[in-house]
XYZ file of C-alpha atoms in Angstrom:
757
model
C -38.036 9.515 38.557
C -38.265 6.621 36.168
C -35.218 6.195 33.898
C -34.496 4.060 30.898
C -31.281 2.114 31.043
C -29.403 0.310 28.221
C -27.261 1.001 25.188
C -30.332 2.387 23.453
C -30.002 5.596 25.465
C -26.837 6.483 23.628
C -28.932 7.158 20.514
C -31.879 8.709 22.260
C -31.306 12.176 20.954
C -30.821 10.875 17.413
C -33.890 8.732 17.547
C -35.965 11.657 18.924
C -34.772 14.031 16.232
C -35.149 11.496 13.470
C -38.769 10.849 14.426
C -39.624 14.494 14.791
C -41.337 14.779 11.413
C -43.492 11.751 12.147
C -44.555 13.209 15.473
C -45.840 16.533 14.335
C -49.470 15.473 14.228
C -49.205 13.651 17.597
C -47.244 16.160 19.532
C -48.229 19.410 17.690
C -50.486 20.578 20.564
C -48.039 20.015 23.378
C -48.484 22.558 26.193
C -45.990 23.347 29.033
C -47.750 21.105 31.521
C -47.565 18.111 29.265
C -43.920 18.740 28.588
C -43.232 18.878 32.403
C -45.155 15.612 32.808
C -42.978 13.995 30.205
C -39.851 15.175 31.896
C -41.144 13.839 35.202
C -41.864 10.482 33.642
C -38.787 10.006 31.441
C -36.261 12.499 32.707
C -34.015 14.833 30.623
C -33.712 13.242 27.183
C -30.333 14.939 26.606
C -28.954 13.571 29.922
C -30.227 10.089 29.010
C -28.686 10.312 25.475
C -25.341 11.303 26.882
C -25.352 8.765 29.668
C -23.901 5.776 27.918
C -21.300 7.554 25.832
C -18.602 7.681 28.542
C -18.696 3.954 28.994
C -16.848 3.706 25.717
C -15.028 7.031 25.596
C -13.820 6.929 29.212
C -10.892 4.667 30.090
C -12.097 3.821 33.547
C -14.653 1.519 35.097
C -17.831 3.608 35.708
C -18.690 1.514 38.751
C -15.375 2.338 40.502
C -14.633 5.828 39.306
C -16.376 8.647 41.071
C -15.574 10.998 38.185
C -17.562 8.821 35.760
C -20.770 10.331 34.382
C -22.523 7.225 35.575
C -21.561 7.731 39.148
C -24.194 8.779 41.709
C -24.724 12.500 41.991
C -23.048 13.371 38.683
C -24.377 16.606 37.345
C -25.634 17.380 33.830
C -22.579 19.592 33.333
C -20.246 16.690 34.111
C -22.072 14.507 31.620
C -21.842 17.157 28.944
C -18.088 17.529 29.749
C -17.456 13.864 29.631
C -19.648 12.901 26.657
C -20.844 15.784 24.300
C -17.308 17.230 24.433
C -16.051 14.142 22.616
C -18.032 15.514 19.649
C -18.154 19.311 19.987
C -15.780 21.904 21.534
C -16.839 23.013 24.922
C -18.112 26.709 25.124
C -16.088 26.878 28.438
C -12.830 26.155 26.810
C -10.309 28.522 25.260
C -11.901 28.504 21.790
C -12.574 31.257 19.238
C -15.576 33.439 19.668
C -16.989 32.439 16.354
C -16.706 28.775 17.318
C -18.245 29.382 20.747
C -21.178 31.197 19.263
C -21.892 28.517 16.733
C -21.603 25.717 19.283
C -24.075 27.468 21.481
C -26.497 27.547 18.485
C -25.980 23.810 18.028
C -26.628 23.102 21.784
C -29.781 25.326 21.600
C -31.040 23.238 18.690
C -30.317 20.028 20.658
C -32.316 21.378 23.570
C -35.191 22.423 21.420
C -35.414 19.027 19.731
C -35.339 17.300 23.156
C -38.207 19.389 24.514
C -40.318 19.797 21.363
C -39.535 17.325 18.547
C -41.997 18.962 16.138
C -39.745 22.036 16.111
C -36.508 20.108 15.629
C -33.903 21.617 13.194
C -33.128 19.270 10.355
C -29.492 20.401 10.295
C -29.173 19.402 14.011
C -30.638 16.016 13.087
C -28.029 15.571 10.351
C -25.199 16.714 12.537
C -25.861 14.134 15.274
C -26.737 11.487 12.603
C -23.275 11.967 11.040
C -21.422 11.324 14.306
C -19.501 8.074 14.745
C -21.390 6.158 17.425
C -21.165 2.927 19.263
C -21.956 0.141 16.688
C -22.799 -3.464 16.835
C -19.925 -5.857 17.313
C -17.776 -3.415 19.180
C -16.120 -6.282 21.130
C -15.417 -7.954 17.816
C -13.146 -4.864 17.077
C -15.683 -2.857 15.168
C -13.990 -0.024 16.901
C -13.433 2.465 14.043
C -16.492 4.712 14.016
C -16.109 7.013 11.033
C -19.737 8.287 11.065
C -20.893 9.791 7.777
C -18.398 12.192 6.363
C -20.438 13.146 3.283
C -23.567 13.831 5.343
C -21.685 16.193 7.655
C -19.992 18.136 4.874
C -23.304 18.546 3.123
C -24.791 20.526 6.013
C -25.444 24.205 5.342
C -27.015 26.207 8.148
C -28.714 29.611 7.746
C -31.191 29.713 10.543
C -32.425 33.132 11.766
C -35.690 31.916 13.188
C -37.489 32.860 16.386
C -39.677 30.548 18.496
C -42.310 31.766 20.937
C -42.491 28.495 22.935
C -40.137 27.615 24.224
C -38.729 31.100 23.743
C -35.636 30.764 21.519
C -33.919 32.822 18.823
C -31.509 31.229 16.336
C -28.728 33.068 14.671
C -26.804 30.216 13.098
C -24.955 30.536 9.869
C -22.302 27.924 9.234
C -21.476 24.786 7.275
C -20.710 21.332 8.537
C -17.045 20.427 9.222
C -16.250 16.759 9.512
C -13.347 15.722 11.755
C -11.938 12.242 12.278
C -10.497 11.964 15.708
C -7.888 9.551 17.072
C -7.121 9.754 20.748
C -5.775 7.380 23.337
C -2.643 6.404 25.317
C 0.563 8.092 24.451
C 2.375 4.758 24.093
C 0.335 1.667 24.804
C 0.509 -1.059 22.096
C -1.606 -4.011 23.028
C -0.252 -7.499 22.759
C -1.701 -9.010 19.583
C -3.078 -12.512 19.967
C -3.754 -12.398 23.745
C -6.475 -15.143 24.242
C -9.889 -13.773 24.950
C -11.670 -15.689 27.735
C -14.421 -14.975 30.239
C -12.967 -12.697 32.896
C -10.057 -11.729 30.615
C -11.666 -9.452 28.118
C -8.976 -7.200 26.646
C -9.327 -3.423 27.144
C -10.193 -2.508 23.563
C -9.670 1.141 24.227
C -6.053 0.573 24.632
C -6.121 0.876 20.813
C -7.459 4.421 21.332
C -10.723 5.918 20.124
C -11.140 6.376 16.336
C -14.338 8.173 15.440
C -15.801 10.873 13.346
C -17.600 13.968 14.540
C -19.402 16.933 12.964
C -19.087 20.579 14.141
C -19.539 24.020 12.749
C -16.840 25.056 10.263
C -16.028 28.064 12.426
C -14.301 25.688 14.860
C -10.744 24.809 13.973
C -9.004 21.578 14.813
C -7.121 23.483 17.437
C -10.336 24.547 19.112
C -11.553 20.979 19.358
C -8.128 19.597 20.451
C -7.929 22.109 23.300
C -11.431 21.157 24.468
C -10.919 17.438 24.077
C -7.626 17.121 25.852
C -9.130 18.889 28.866
C -11.240 15.828 29.553
C -8.883 13.017 28.497
C -7.400 10.979 31.287
C -3.761 11.448 32.219
C -1.414 9.894 29.699
C -3.887 10.221 26.853
C -3.640 12.659 24.046
C -5.387 13.584 20.821
C -3.116 11.843 18.324
C -4.771 13.080 15.211
C -7.688 15.368 14.314
C -8.228 15.604 10.687
C -10.960 18.051 9.551
C -12.533 18.733 6.198
C -15.255 20.897 4.730
C -17.075 20.515 1.410
C -15.629 23.673 -0.221
C -12.161 23.656 1.395
C -9.424 24.759 -0.857
C -6.338 22.516 -1.488
C -3.355 24.077 0.258
C -0.692 24.044 -2.464
C 2.971 24.331 -1.548
C 6.012 25.214 -3.719
C 6.923 21.501 -3.957
C 3.547 20.727 -5.428
C 3.994 23.329 -8.122
C 7.410 22.010 -8.760
C 6.017 18.416 -9.284
C 3.329 19.575 -11.551
C 5.801 21.628 -13.488
C 8.314 18.874 -13.999
C 5.721 16.250 -14.921
C 3.876 18.728 -17.111
C 7.073 19.480 -19.006
C 7.974 15.788 -19.563
C 4.392 15.081 -20.596
C 4.582 17.796 -23.097
C 7.831 16.295 -24.508
C 6.224 12.849 -24.629
C 3.146 14.100 -26.531
C 5.107 16.429 -28.848
C 7.618 13.647 -29.634
C 4.706 11.254 -30.427
C 3.285 13.813 -32.864
C 6.637 14.257 -34.565
C 7.088 10.489 -34.615
C 3.739 9.947 -36.352
C 4.393 12.794 -38.835
C 7.757 11.254 -39.760
C 6.104 7.874 -40.403
C 3.562 9.512 -42.429
C 6.042 11.572 -44.501
C 8.219 8.426 -44.868
C 11.312 10.365 -44.006
C 13.401 8.079 -41.809
C 16.467 10.267 -42.248
C 14.899 12.873 -39.988
C 15.381 10.404 -37.134
C 19.090 10.695 -37.453
C 19.293 14.399 -37.009
C 18.777 16.603 -33.948
C 15.176 15.312 -33.641
C 16.528 11.971 -32.327
C 16.915 13.611 -28.956
C 13.248 14.495 -28.901
C 12.030 11.208 -30.295
C 13.360 9.257 -27.375
C 10.424 10.742 -25.506
C 7.906 9.552 -28.084
C 4.814 8.124 -26.320
C 3.967 6.369 -29.585
C 7.214 4.387 -29.895
C 7.627 3.778 -26.189
C 4.012 2.551 -25.878
C 4.521 0.278 -28.814
C 7.520 -1.265 -27.061
C 5.480 -1.903 -23.946
C 2.607 -3.585 -25.742
C 4.635 -5.452 -28.453
C 4.084 -9.187 -28.417
C 6.829 -11.517 -29.686
C 5.483 -14.913 -30.876
C 8.699 -16.292 -32.208
C 10.547 -18.992 -30.311
C 14.298 -18.784 -29.903
C 17.038 -19.894 -27.561
C 17.530 -16.273 -26.456
C 13.886 -15.833 -25.550
C 13.197 -17.305 -22.106
C 9.452 -16.943 -22.593
C 8.271 -18.491 -19.333
C 9.841 -15.670 -17.315
C 7.042 -13.305 -18.432
C 4.328 -15.312 -16.801
C 6.372 -15.917 -13.685
C 6.947 -12.275 -13.228
C 3.329 -11.221 -13.619
C 2.073 -13.936 -11.230
C 4.744 -13.017 -8.721
C 3.784 -9.372 -8.856
C 0.156 -10.306 -8.285
C 1.213 -12.305 -5.245
C 3.130 -9.351 -3.860
C 0.224 -6.938 -4.281
C -2.157 -9.470 -2.779
C 0.052 -9.844 0.297
C 0.359 -6.044 0.706
C -3.370 -5.514 0.203
C -4.121 -7.845 3.194
C -1.990 -5.543 5.378
C -3.701 -2.416 4.060
C -7.253 -3.859 4.169
C -7.175 -4.505 7.904
C -6.578 -0.754 8.515
C -10.187 0.300 8.052
C -12.589 -2.620 8.613
C -15.406 -3.424 10.991
C -14.418 -6.894 11.924
C -10.698 -6.920 12.709
C -10.984 -9.934 15.087
C -12.029 -11.888 11.938
C -8.457 -11.783 10.993
C -7.755 -14.084 13.953
C -9.826 -16.768 12.302
C -8.735 -15.982 8.742
C -5.022 -16.403 9.516
C -5.737 -20.076 10.462
C -6.768 -21.240 6.906
C -4.874 -22.274 3.799
C -5.609 -19.125 1.861
C -4.218 -17.007 4.595
C -1.059 -19.111 4.677
C -0.691 -18.404 0.974
C -0.644 -14.755 1.889
C 1.589 -15.104 4.910
C 4.118 -17.130 2.859
C 4.207 -14.405 0.232
C 7.744 -13.206 1.373
C 9.216 -15.734 -0.985
C 7.569 -13.847 -3.893
C 10.326 -11.294 -3.407
C 12.887 -14.135 -3.591
C 11.378 -14.976 -7.003
C 12.468 -11.492 -8.182
C 15.929 -11.972 -6.732
C 16.174 -15.244 -8.662
C 15.018 -13.689 -11.890
C 17.377 -10.799 -11.421
C 20.365 -13.134 -10.913
C 19.369 -15.253 -13.917
C 19.144 -12.324 -16.310
C 22.251 -10.643 -15.066
C 24.279 -13.798 -15.545
C 22.737 -14.323 -19.037
C 23.445 -10.774 -20.112
C 26.996 -10.827 -18.759
C 27.768 -14.070 -20.556
C 26.539 -12.601 -23.825
C 28.614 -9.515 -23.376
C 31.795 -11.075 -21.942
C 33.748 -10.953 -25.225
C 33.136 -7.229 -25.575
C 33.645 -6.457 -21.851
C 36.277 -3.817 -21.230
C 36.889 -1.203 -18.577
C 34.264 1.128 -20.205
C 31.803 -1.737 -20.472
C 32.358 -2.623 -16.877
C 31.668 1.002 -15.862
C 28.526 1.136 -17.987
C 27.111 -1.906 -16.086
C 26.636 0.277 -13.134
C 25.605 3.408 -15.018
C 22.937 1.561 -16.787
C 21.727 -0.091 -13.595
C 21.372 3.241 -11.832
C 19.714 4.839 -14.806
C 17.373 1.860 -15.097
C 16.151 1.866 -11.468
C 16.671 5.397 -10.001
C 14.397 7.684 -12.219
C 11.132 5.682 -11.647
C 11.901 5.559 -7.873
C 12.513 9.275 -7.752
C 9.369 9.973 -9.730
C 7.208 7.997 -7.273
C 8.821 9.527 -4.304
C 8.246 12.987 -5.745
C 4.628 12.203 -6.306
C 4.194 10.640 -2.822
C 5.853 13.677 -1.076
C 3.773 16.271 -2.916
C 0.352 15.985 -4.629
C -0.487 12.438 -3.472
C -2.074 13.800 -0.307
C -4.722 15.557 -2.405
C -6.086 12.091 -3.394
C -6.431 10.920 0.226
C -9.460 12.831 1.528
C -11.437 10.236 3.540
C -11.646 9.885 7.357
C -8.315 8.099 7.516
C -6.729 10.296 4.933
C -4.524 12.389 7.232
C -3.603 9.328 9.329
C -2.549 7.382 6.136
C -0.573 10.443 4.902
C 1.255 10.899 8.121
C 2.230 7.203 8.456
C 3.148 6.451 4.878
C 3.266 9.358 2.467
C 4.694 12.248 4.441
C 7.954 10.307 5.318
C 8.846 10.881 1.668
C 9.560 14.557 2.499
C 12.436 13.542 4.646
C 13.653 10.108 3.778
C 13.482 9.937 -0.020
C 17.199 10.204 -0.299
C 17.599 6.734 1.238
C 15.383 5.240 -1.489
C 17.223 6.680 -4.531
C 20.621 5.886 -2.992
C 19.676 2.283 -2.491
C 20.409 2.188 1.209
C 16.961 2.336 2.714
C 17.033 -1.337 3.817
C 19.426 -0.129 6.528
C 17.263 2.888 7.486
C 14.465 2.567 10.067
C 12.378 5.036 8.042
C 11.877 5.197 4.291
C 9.729 6.757 1.662
C 8.635 3.773 -0.379
C 8.668 0.850 2.023
C 8.802 -1.703 -0.660
C 12.053 -0.350 -2.202
C 14.096 -2.109 0.376
C 14.054 -4.768 -2.408
C 15.717 -2.533 -4.977
C 18.316 -1.467 -2.393
C 19.168 -5.066 -1.636
C 19.192 -6.027 -5.281
C 21.604 -3.155 -6.086
C 23.889 -4.027 -3.233
C 24.156 -7.611 -4.440
C 24.536 -6.384 -7.945
C 27.597 -4.397 -6.820
C 29.191 -7.694 -5.717
C 28.353 -9.564 -8.920
C 31.794 -9.014 -10.483
C 33.445 -10.566 -7.417
C 31.028 -13.426 -7.292
C 30.460 -14.153 -11.047
C 33.254 -12.904 -13.070
C 35.626 -15.805 -12.088
C 33.102 -18.109 -13.598
C 32.884 -16.157 -16.790
C 36.598 -16.295 -17.547
C 37.910 -19.320 -15.537
C 35.241 -21.865 -15.627
C 36.657 -24.483 -13.264
C 37.949 -22.166 -10.597
C 34.888 -19.980 -11.095
C 32.502 -22.923 -10.536
C 34.220 -23.845 -7.272
C 34.119 -20.205 -6.194
C 30.426 -19.679 -6.993
C 29.590 -23.020 -5.343
C 31.375 -21.985 -2.183
C 29.514 -18.528 -2.197
C 26.224 -20.303 -2.661
C 26.970 -22.441 0.370
C 27.833 -19.375 2.382
C 24.538 -17.848 1.386
C 22.771 -20.717 3.091
C 24.948 -20.682 6.165
C 24.731 -16.924 6.992
C 20.940 -16.879 7.760
C 21.271 -20.076 9.575
C 23.886 -18.730 11.924
C 21.935 -15.404 12.324
C 18.834 -17.350 13.250
C 20.761 -19.350 15.818
C 22.471 -16.340 17.376
C 19.298 -14.302 17.761
C 17.002 -17.330 18.447
C 14.539 -16.222 15.823
C 11.343 -18.120 15.370
C 9.488 -19.112 12.122
C 6.458 -17.529 10.574
C 4.866 -14.166 9.975
C 3.897 -13.369 13.561
C 6.983 -12.843 15.647
C 7.146 -11.419 19.174
C 7.508 -7.650 19.241
C 10.901 -7.787 20.839
C 12.214 -9.877 17.888
C 10.799 -7.888 15.011
C 13.319 -5.077 14.751
C 16.376 -7.442 14.703
C 14.600 -9.864 12.441
C 13.842 -7.183 9.979
C 17.432 -5.817 9.924
C 19.415 -9.082 10.050
C 17.214 -11.685 8.439
C 14.685 -9.951 6.218
C 16.225 -6.786 4.715
C 19.882 -7.649 4.827
C 21.512 -8.520 1.506
C 23.596 -11.224 3.275
C 20.356 -13.166 4.065
C 18.832 -12.654 0.558
C 21.701 -13.838 -1.589
C 20.821 -17.545 -2.008
C 17.973 -17.218 -4.560
C 20.024 -14.529 -6.428
C 23.075 -16.827 -6.612
C 20.871 -19.723 -7.753
C 19.571 -17.398 -10.444
C 23.204 -16.755 -11.468
C 23.684 -20.509 -11.894
C 20.472 -20.794 -13.963
C 21.398 -17.960 -16.330
C 24.889 -19.475 -16.738
C 23.468 -22.949 -17.596
C 20.892 -21.482 -20.177
C 23.710 -19.581 -21.835
C 26.068 -22.461 -22.012
C 23.409 -24.700 -23.495
C 21.951 -22.107 -25.852
C 22.973 -23.963 -29.063
C 22.509 -27.412 -27.777
C 19.552 -29.911 -27.551
C 18.973 -30.767 -23.960
C 17.258 -34.213 -23.520
C 16.011 -35.813 -20.331
C 14.492 -39.191 -19.584
C 10.831 -39.281 -18.576
C 11.736 -40.392 -14.998
C 14.043 -37.455 -14.710
C 11.338 -35.048 -15.737
C 8.799 -36.544 -13.318
C 11.304 -36.554 -10.462
C 12.238 -33.004 -11.210
C 8.681 -31.701 -11.238
C 7.637 -33.695 -8.164
C 10.673 -32.501 -6.229
C 10.070 -28.895 -7.283
C 6.448 -28.944 -6.263
C 7.106 -30.558 -2.892
C 9.803 -28.045 -2.089
C 7.624 -25.122 -3.027
C 4.674 -26.430 -0.950
C 6.964 -27.021 2.067
C 8.462 -23.552 1.854
C 5.060 -21.819 1.608
C 2.855 -23.992 3.741
C 5.396 -25.590 6.096
C 5.281 -22.810 8.740
C 1.447 -22.945 8.929
C 1.447 -24.319 12.420
C 3.747 -21.585 13.645
C 1.704 -18.709 12.053
C -0.613 -18.331 15.078
C -1.417 -14.997 16.722
C -1.249 -16.595 20.152
C 2.060 -18.327 19.438
C 0.357 -21.651 20.276
C 3.094 -23.651 18.612
C 6.724 -22.674 18.808
C 9.323 -24.346 16.680
C 12.453 -25.899 18.196
C 15.726 -24.106 17.776
C 16.969 -26.606 15.314
C 13.828 -26.470 13.119
C 14.022 -22.648 13.101
C 17.681 -22.640 12.196
C 17.207 -25.007 9.239
C 14.134 -23.434 7.876
C 15.314 -19.804 8.128
C 18.617 -20.799 6.689
C 17.491 -22.804 3.753
C 13.919 -21.932 2.681
C 14.843 -19.047 0.419
C 17.537 -20.936 -1.392
C 15.196 -23.982 -1.632
C 12.622 -21.779 -3.272
C 15.243 -20.655 -5.718
C 16.105 -24.262 -6.524
C 12.377 -25.002 -7.196
C 12.213 -22.050 -9.550
C 15.401 -23.190 -11.168
C 13.849 -26.473 -12.162
C 10.584 -24.646 -13.456
C 12.625 -22.323 -15.716
C 14.977 -24.971 -17.075
C 12.209 -27.502 -17.705
C 10.055 -24.918 -19.453
C 12.941 -23.542 -21.553
C 14.138 -27.021 -22.664
C 10.620 -28.161 -23.693
C 9.620 -30.194 -20.650
C 7.196 -27.738 -19.125
C 3.970 -29.054 -20.759
C 0.929 -27.222 -19.777
C 2.913 -25.156 -17.195
C 5.045 -23.758 -19.958
C 2.065 -23.201 -22.218
C 0.617 -20.970 -19.449
C 3.663 -19.213 -18.349
C 5.099 -18.532 -21.775
C 1.850 -17.375 -23.348
C 2.518 -14.208 -25.360
C -0.234 -12.208 -23.678
C 1.906 -12.017 -20.517
C 4.526 -9.957 -22.222
C 2.970 -6.389 -22.007
C 2.168 -6.857 -18.356
C 5.508 -8.270 -17.552
C 7.219 -5.082 -18.874
C 5.065 -3.060 -16.363
C 5.739 -5.032 -13.242
C 8.684 -2.930 -12.098
C 6.494 0.165 -12.289
C 3.549 -1.702 -10.595
C 5.846 -2.670 -7.866
C 6.817 0.964 -7.250
C 3.371 2.551 -7.443
C 1.227 -0.196 -5.831
C 1.791 0.617 -2.138
C 1.180 4.354 -2.759
C -2.111 3.443 -4.529
C -3.069 1.102 -1.710
C -2.398 3.937 0.770
C -4.591 6.347 -1.171
C -7.415 3.848 -1.516
C -7.574 3.366 2.286
C -7.254 7.087 2.801
C -10.168 7.765 0.424
C -12.601 5.303 1.907
C -15.625 6.965 3.565
C -16.719 3.889 5.594
C -15.212 0.732 6.977
C -15.377 -2.513 4.994
C -15.380 -6.224 5.813
C -12.087 -8.089 6.379
C -12.467 -11.322 4.483
C -10.769 -13.073 1.650
C -13.238 -12.079 -1.056
C -13.103 -8.453 -0.215
C -9.297 -8.589 -0.124
C -9.214 -10.196 -3.547
C -11.650 -7.586 -4.952
C -9.403 -4.752 -3.660
C -6.335 -6.622 -4.993
C -7.904 -6.691 -8.486
C -8.596 -2.960 -8.294
C -5.047 -2.222 -7.203
C -3.644 -4.253 -10.006
C -5.716 -2.474 -12.565
C -4.855 1.041 -11.296
C -1.211 0.060 -10.787
C -0.979 -1.184 -14.306
C -2.162 2.266 -15.540
C 0.128 4.034 -13.184
C 3.086 1.842 -14.307
C 2.364 2.595 -17.965
C 2.428 6.292 -17.263
C 5.598 5.963 -15.181
C 7.321 4.036 -17.970
C 6.387 6.586 -20.592
C 7.681 9.484 -18.392
C 10.839 7.908 -16.998
C 12.034 4.525 -18.198
C 11.503 4.894 -21.937
C 13.080 8.416 -22.280
C 15.958 7.767 -19.921
C 16.970 4.488 -21.573
C 16.609 6.141 -24.993
C 18.893 9.014 -23.973
C 21.314 6.568 -22.460
C 21.569 4.788 -25.794
C 22.253 8.126 -27.608
C 24.688 9.489 -25.113
C 26.562 6.360 -24.327
C 26.186 4.409 -27.485
C 24.700 1.437 -25.565
C 22.068 -0.934 -26.876
C 18.994 -0.739 -24.731
C 18.622 -3.700 -22.444
C 16.138 -4.251 -19.665
C 17.263 -7.524 -18.305
C 18.952 -6.354 -15.151
C 15.937 -6.073 -12.792
C 13.024 -7.693 -14.492
C 13.001 -10.331 -17.241
C 12.727 -9.260 -20.876
C 14.082 -10.649 -24.179
C 17.266 -8.740 -25.002
C 16.397 -8.860 -28.757
C 12.889 -7.394 -28.406
C 13.826 -3.837 -29.240
C 15.160 -4.802 -32.655
C 12.135 -6.955 -33.340
C 9.806 -4.087 -32.300
C 11.429 -1.703 -34.712
C 11.186 -4.407 -37.434
C 7.451 -4.772 -36.641
C 6.960 -1.076 -36.846
C 8.624 -0.899 -40.191
C 6.323 -3.693 -41.479
C 3.308 -1.886 -40.318
C 4.433 1.324 -41.920
C 5.116 -0.427 -45.193
C 1.625 -2.043 -45.061
C 0.120 1.265 -44.350
C 1.920 2.811 -47.256
C 0.816 0.022 -49.561
C -2.831 0.427 -48.354
C -2.699 4.151 -49.027
C -1.334 3.610 -52.487
C -4.100 1.085 -53.339
C -6.696 3.575 -52.062
C -5.303 6.301 -54.300
C -5.518 3.939 -57.339
């Protein structure tokens, strides 16, 4: 019997079914004899269609494995078990009767289409068409095969037809259920960066099979899992089977109702307070703000939104205007770096990353870890400046309030995002990878949120919001600020020596850690180093203090020179800028030769010790010059750009953007229906979308948490609202905002009077 070999056979059933309508006129007069002749000539189309599937789905070499469907003498039943069962539950497995009946109807439709294309059922065509199948570029890691989720879920079957030839009766009533399947080795993580050469092609299926299938909605994920695991090789399991139907109901839990109730109540207060706020302005009755209504007005969405979008155009020594631009650009850098990690999760050209990581743009992303050091620097600067302003009024109560305000400033937004991530966030992640993304990132919030709000998750292996290791480290360093900085506040000479000594120690600690553990340089570290590197050198406060302490020095200098004219010679300015730029470039692009997936270039121990010990502090020194030069009038175009007033609204939202961005990136990947390309332009496009959505989310987060909480703090503790502790903002802005609102109210009153006249 003649057979057709090749990868095309994998799609034979699909091609036969898809061409059925075009073949009606040609094959409409088929008789049994002609059908048998076609079978004799081409063989069983279903067998041929299934023949190539196991090459990918099996984890063995077909030429050497007697159990392979391609082995000589393999029966049709074996082929069905080893191929079709990757897509449909087997009728011979322990599945529900409803599922077994509907699968039999599907198999009947397949057989009819193979024998008589003119009688093919459209729903069976759609079902096979929606399956994830072997694509082009599989060896280039186009190995995620989602199929077509929307097509599957759009299938509605109500087939009660009877066919005389071949004699068949259909009794099929079901809808399409899409399932995304991940199965593979229990624990077999491939070595990233292994060179690919002829004769050394890596076993791609070590990553496991990721594909979509379509089956009747009467079949549960348990039905399919039981059937699938019967044919998987030893040591392989179905890691995840995530199924959806078009009209499925969301499974609400008590925690979801609790989230909606809490957020709904706060939202009601925000809107109600805004209405009262506007009415008071219209009535021109400011005395009402001093009564019991003041506890409601702190929730006012109108006033709090005005504070967010207020723009201060006045120059003063207390307004370090360049910080706004630095903060926004740094947050963009952070989100861009995170987006690269998320984008590679669901793409059709993962091997392209091997090439991408060799260019300059990729090194900009790989060097983005110092963007977090920028925030440590800014935090130290503003803490020092704020403490120096308040030192004459500092007493035991004021010292206590430093920590109360810090906790109230940081904890509520973190708790709100954790609450969202642990509850209703999963409803927004409904694509093929939805369940996988939820399991790996969102669901941990159910168990590990406490580490985030207690600011200790940098020491925990699992956490809710992965990025909040930064807030934990920042809080831990803040706790030590009195020990480090107070001597300088009250005993300048002794304090200067002490802070200089602590700054030196902050450089020495990471140097010694690198030497002890023999850490390398760069983003790609051997697997055996990653855990210790993360704990000791990346997430540990002892290794992150250098930019923070340099920020303390910067804030102290700005305060001490606040009423003085600082002058520098031209050569000093040029030297300062050149040195700052060179340091910054070396920090970011210096490790380029070591950021190789195949570890082609390994630094010497001395180079690794010096770089890991000093690069964060060096980055802080470069930022120190930028801030001082811009603040003292030597920033030129750089200061004009960074200090432009339009940065101010966005800069007030960066803390919220920092908290919500990774959750949003998770939901975006979990909501995609198809894979995308992994390239710089696509990553930038997704980054822009994430920035936009994160900005909206941060605004909502601020209105629901930051604004009301800080307003209540001011009422209950009699503290002037300040936001300088975690992200830069002018400490006099609130007063100016209220003055601006008064001017606007007066102008509105005047306009109304003129209109009446």
